[in-house]
Coordinates of C-alpha atoms in Angstrom, one line a residue:
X1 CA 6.1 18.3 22.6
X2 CA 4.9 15.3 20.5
X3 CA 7.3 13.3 19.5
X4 CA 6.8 11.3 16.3
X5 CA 9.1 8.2 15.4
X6 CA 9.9 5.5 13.0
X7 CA 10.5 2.3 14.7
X8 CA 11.7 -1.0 12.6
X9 CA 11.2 -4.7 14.6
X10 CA 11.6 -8.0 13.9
X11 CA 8.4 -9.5 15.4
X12 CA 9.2 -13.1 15.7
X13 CA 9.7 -13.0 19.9
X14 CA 6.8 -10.4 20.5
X15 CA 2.7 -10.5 20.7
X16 CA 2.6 -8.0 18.6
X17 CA 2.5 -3.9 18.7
X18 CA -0.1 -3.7 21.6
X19 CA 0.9 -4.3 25.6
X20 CA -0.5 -7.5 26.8
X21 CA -0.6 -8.8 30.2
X22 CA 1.0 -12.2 29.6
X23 CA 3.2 -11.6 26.8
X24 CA 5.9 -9.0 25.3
X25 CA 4.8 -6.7 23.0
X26 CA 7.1 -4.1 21.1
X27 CA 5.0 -1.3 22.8
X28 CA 6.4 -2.6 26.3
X29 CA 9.9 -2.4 25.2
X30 CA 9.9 1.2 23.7
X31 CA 7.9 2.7 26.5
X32 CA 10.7 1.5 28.9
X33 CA 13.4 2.2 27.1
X34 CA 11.6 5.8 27.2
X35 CA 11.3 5.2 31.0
X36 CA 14.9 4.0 30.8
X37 CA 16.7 7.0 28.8
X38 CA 14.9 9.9 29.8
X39 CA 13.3 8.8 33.2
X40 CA 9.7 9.7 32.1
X41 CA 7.3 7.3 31.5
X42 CA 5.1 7.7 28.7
X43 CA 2.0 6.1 26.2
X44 CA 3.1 5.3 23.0
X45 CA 0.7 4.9 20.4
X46 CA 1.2 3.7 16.9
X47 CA -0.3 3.9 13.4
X48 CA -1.4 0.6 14.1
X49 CA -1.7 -2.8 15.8
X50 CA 0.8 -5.6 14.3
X51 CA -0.2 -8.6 15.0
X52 CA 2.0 -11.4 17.1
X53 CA 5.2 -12.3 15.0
X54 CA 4.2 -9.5 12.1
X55 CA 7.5 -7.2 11.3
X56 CA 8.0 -3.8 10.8
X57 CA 10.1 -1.6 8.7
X58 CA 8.1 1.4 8.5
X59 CA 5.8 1.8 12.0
X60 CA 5.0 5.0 13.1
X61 CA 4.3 5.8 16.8
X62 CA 3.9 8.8 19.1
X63 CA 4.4 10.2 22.1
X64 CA 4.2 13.6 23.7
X65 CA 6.2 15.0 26.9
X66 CA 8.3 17.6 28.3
X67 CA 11.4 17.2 27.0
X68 CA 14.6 18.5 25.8
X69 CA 16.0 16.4 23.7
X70 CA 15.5 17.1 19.9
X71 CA 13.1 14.6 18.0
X72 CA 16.0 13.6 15.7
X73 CA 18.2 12.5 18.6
X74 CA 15.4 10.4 20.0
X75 CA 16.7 7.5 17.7
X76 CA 20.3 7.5 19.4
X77 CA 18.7 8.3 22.4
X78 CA 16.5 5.4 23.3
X79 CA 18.2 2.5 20.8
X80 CA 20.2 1.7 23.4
X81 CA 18.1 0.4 26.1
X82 CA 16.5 -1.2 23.2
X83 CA 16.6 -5.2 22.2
X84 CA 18.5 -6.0 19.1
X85 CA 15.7 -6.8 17.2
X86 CA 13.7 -3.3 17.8
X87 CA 15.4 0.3 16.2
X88 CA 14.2 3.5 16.3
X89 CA 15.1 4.7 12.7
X90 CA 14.1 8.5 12.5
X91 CA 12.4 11.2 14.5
X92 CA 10.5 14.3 13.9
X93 CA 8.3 16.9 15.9
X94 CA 4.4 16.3 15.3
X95 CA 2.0 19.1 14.9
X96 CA -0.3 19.5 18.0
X97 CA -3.0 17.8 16.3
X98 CA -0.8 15.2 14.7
X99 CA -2.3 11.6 15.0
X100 CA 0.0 8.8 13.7
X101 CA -3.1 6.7 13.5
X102 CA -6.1 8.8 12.2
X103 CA -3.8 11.5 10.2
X104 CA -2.0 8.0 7.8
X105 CA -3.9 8.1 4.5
X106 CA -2.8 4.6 3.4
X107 CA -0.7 2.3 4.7
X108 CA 1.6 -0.8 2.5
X109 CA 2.5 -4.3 4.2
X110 CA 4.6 -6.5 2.3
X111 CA 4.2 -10.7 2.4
X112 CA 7.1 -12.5 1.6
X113 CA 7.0 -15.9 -0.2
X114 CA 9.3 -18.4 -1.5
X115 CA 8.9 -21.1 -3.3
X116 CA 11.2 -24.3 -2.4
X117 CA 10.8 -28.0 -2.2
X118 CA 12.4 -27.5 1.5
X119 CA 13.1 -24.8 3.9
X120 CA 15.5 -22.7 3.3
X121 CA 17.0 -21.4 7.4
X122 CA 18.5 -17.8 5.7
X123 CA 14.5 -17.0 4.4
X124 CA 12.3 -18.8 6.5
X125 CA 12.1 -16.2 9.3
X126 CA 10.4 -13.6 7.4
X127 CA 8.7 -15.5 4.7
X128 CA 6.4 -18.4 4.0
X129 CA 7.6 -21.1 1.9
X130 CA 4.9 -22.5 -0.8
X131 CA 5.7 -25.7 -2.7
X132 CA 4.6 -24.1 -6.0
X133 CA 3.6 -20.7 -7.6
X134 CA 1.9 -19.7 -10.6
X135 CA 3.7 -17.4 -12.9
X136 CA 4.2 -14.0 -12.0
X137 CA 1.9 -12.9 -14.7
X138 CA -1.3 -14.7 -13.4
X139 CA -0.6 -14.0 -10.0
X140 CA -0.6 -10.0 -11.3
X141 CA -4.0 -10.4 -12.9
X142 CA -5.6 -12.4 -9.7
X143 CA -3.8 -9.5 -7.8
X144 CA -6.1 -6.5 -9.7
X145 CA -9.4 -8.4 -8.4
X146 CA -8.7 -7.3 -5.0
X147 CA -8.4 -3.6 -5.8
X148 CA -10.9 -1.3 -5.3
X149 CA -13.5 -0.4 -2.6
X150 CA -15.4 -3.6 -1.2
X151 CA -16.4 -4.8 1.8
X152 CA -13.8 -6.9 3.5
X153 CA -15.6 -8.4 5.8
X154 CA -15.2 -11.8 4.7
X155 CA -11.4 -11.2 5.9
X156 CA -11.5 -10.1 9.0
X157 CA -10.9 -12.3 12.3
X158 CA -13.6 -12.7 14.5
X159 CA -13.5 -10.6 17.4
X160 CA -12.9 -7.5 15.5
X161 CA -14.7 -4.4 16.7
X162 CA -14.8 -2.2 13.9
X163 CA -17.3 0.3 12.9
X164 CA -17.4 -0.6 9.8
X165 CA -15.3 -3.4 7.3
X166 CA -15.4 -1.2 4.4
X167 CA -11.9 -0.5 3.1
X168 CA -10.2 0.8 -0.3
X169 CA -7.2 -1.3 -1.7
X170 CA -5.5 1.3 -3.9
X171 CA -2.9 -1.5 -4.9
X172 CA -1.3 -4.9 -4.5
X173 CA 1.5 -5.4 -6.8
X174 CA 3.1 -8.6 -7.0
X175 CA 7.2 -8.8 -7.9
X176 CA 9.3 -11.7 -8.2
X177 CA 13.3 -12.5 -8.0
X178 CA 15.6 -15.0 -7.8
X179 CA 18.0 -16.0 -4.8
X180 CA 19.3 -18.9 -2.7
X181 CA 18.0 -22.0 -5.6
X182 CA 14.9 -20.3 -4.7
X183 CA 12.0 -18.2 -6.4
X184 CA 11.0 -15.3 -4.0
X185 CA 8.1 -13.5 -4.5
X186 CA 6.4 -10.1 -2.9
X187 CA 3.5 -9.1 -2.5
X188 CA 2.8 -5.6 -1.9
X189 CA -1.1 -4.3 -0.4
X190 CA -1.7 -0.5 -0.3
X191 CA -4.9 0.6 0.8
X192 CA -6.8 3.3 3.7
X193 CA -7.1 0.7 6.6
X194 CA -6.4 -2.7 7.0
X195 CA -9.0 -4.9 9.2
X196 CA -7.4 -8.2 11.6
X197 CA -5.8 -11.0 9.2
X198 CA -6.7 -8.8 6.1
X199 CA -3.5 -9.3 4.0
X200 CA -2.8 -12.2 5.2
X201 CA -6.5 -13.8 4.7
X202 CA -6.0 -12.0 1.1
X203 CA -2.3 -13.1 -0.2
X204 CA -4.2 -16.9 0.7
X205 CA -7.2 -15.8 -1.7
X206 CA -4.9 -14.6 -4.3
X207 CA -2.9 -17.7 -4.2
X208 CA -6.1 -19.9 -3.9
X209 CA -7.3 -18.0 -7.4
X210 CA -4.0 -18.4 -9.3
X211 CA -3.9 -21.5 -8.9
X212 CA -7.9 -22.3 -9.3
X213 CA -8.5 -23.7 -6.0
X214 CA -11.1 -20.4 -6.7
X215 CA -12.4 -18.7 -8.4
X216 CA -13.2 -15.0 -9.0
X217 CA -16.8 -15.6 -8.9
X218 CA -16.0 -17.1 -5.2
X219 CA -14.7 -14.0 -4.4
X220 CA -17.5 -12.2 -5.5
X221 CA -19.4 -14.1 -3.3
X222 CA -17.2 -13.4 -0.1
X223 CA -17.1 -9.8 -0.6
X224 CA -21.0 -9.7 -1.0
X225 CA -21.8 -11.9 1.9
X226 CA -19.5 -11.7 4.1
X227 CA -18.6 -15.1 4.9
X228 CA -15.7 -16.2 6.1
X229 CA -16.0 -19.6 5.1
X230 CA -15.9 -18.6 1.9
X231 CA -12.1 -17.7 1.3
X232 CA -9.2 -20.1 2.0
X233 CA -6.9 -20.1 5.1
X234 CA -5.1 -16.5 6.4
X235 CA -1.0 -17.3 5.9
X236 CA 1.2 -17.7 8.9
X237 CA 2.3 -13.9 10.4
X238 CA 6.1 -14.7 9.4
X239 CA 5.7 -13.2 5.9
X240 CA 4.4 -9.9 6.6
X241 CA 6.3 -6.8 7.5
X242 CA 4.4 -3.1 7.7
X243 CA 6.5 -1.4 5.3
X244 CA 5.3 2.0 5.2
X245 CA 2.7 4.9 6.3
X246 CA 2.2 7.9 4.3
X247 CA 0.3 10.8 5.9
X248 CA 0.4 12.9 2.5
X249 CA -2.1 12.9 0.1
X250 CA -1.1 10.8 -3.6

């Protein structure tokens, strides 16, 4: 049976998604708390690779043996040999040919900001604090120059191995509230694929523009060439959480 799951983590202590030989990854963790509960041990894929200290409210992973446990028990079933700060919060039963990673037809990460004179200890584990912020309405407009099909290249870390950097941004929508003596603000990226530091590398652009540090002419520039040099610096992993995966069409 494939077994289909969505698992929520608070990355902070972990090296990301993917095992690694000298660190914990979240990977590790729910493969043994497979081998733990059920005594079997398994490869657990997911929709894709979070990077070290990158959240997750919305992951979706895989794994297929020969089980009898229903899919929607799984959650209750393997929580418990789970840390704290990893849930599984649903199950399902995946067609045969099911692929969390190449069946997801777009994907939306979140990056939380607020915008404080000091830390503030009740955000600053899943945001990024900025000193200042344009208003909500420029940062909307810089946010539409991102949208689209382009090359991305220019955002990527080195060391990628893609095929290709190509991807389509169907949206990034920018919201703002008000909590703590402090202006928060979201910013919400939807697109087919996301390459290494891409939304982080971009909510830095889109802050550089706003604030015309750049320019959208700079951009242009980037997305033609390529260069990496061209675009300011990718925002610390804290902010940005994998919020959700859809598999269906739109």
């Amino acid at each position: 049976m494939r077994y289909v799951m969505k698992i929520a983590y608070d990355g902070t202590n972990y090296a990301g998604w993917q095992r690694q030989k000298n660190a914990v990854s979240i990977q590790e963790k729910a493969e043994l708390a497979v081998l733990d509960a059920l005594g079997v041990k398994v490869n657990i894929t997911a929709s894709g690779r979070t990077d070290a200290g990158v959240h997750a409210a919305g992951q979706v992973c895989q794994f297929d043996a020969d089980l009898t446990v229903p899919p929607e028990k799984m959650p209750d079933c393997l929580n418990r040999y789970l840390p704290e700060d990893i849930r599984i919060v649903d199950g399902w039963q995946g067609a045969d040919d099911f692929d969390c990673n190449r069946s997801a037809k777009r994907k939306t990460y979140c990056y939380s900001l607020y915008v404080s004179g000091r830390d503030m200890p009740l955000k600053d584990r899943y945001a990024t604090r900025v000193e200042n912020a344009p208003s909500l309405e420029i940062l909307q407009a810089a946010a539409k120059l991102f949208e689209g099909e382009h090359d991305f290249k220019a955002f990527c870390a080195s060391g990628s191995s893609v095929k290709t950097t190509v991807r389509t941004v169907y949206e990034v929508r920018v919201e703002e509230s008000q909590s703590y003596h402090s202006r928060d603000l979201k910013i919400y990226v939807t697109g087919n694929g996301f390459l290494y530091n891409m939304v982080r590398t971009l909510v830095g652009e889109l802050l550089d523009i706003a604030s015309n540090r750049k320019t959208q002419e700079s951009l242009k520039q980037a997305f033609a060439s390529g260069k990496r040099e061209l675009l300011g610096k990718t925002m610390p992993a804290k902010g940005l959480t994998l919020v959700d995966v859809c598999y269906e069409e739109k």
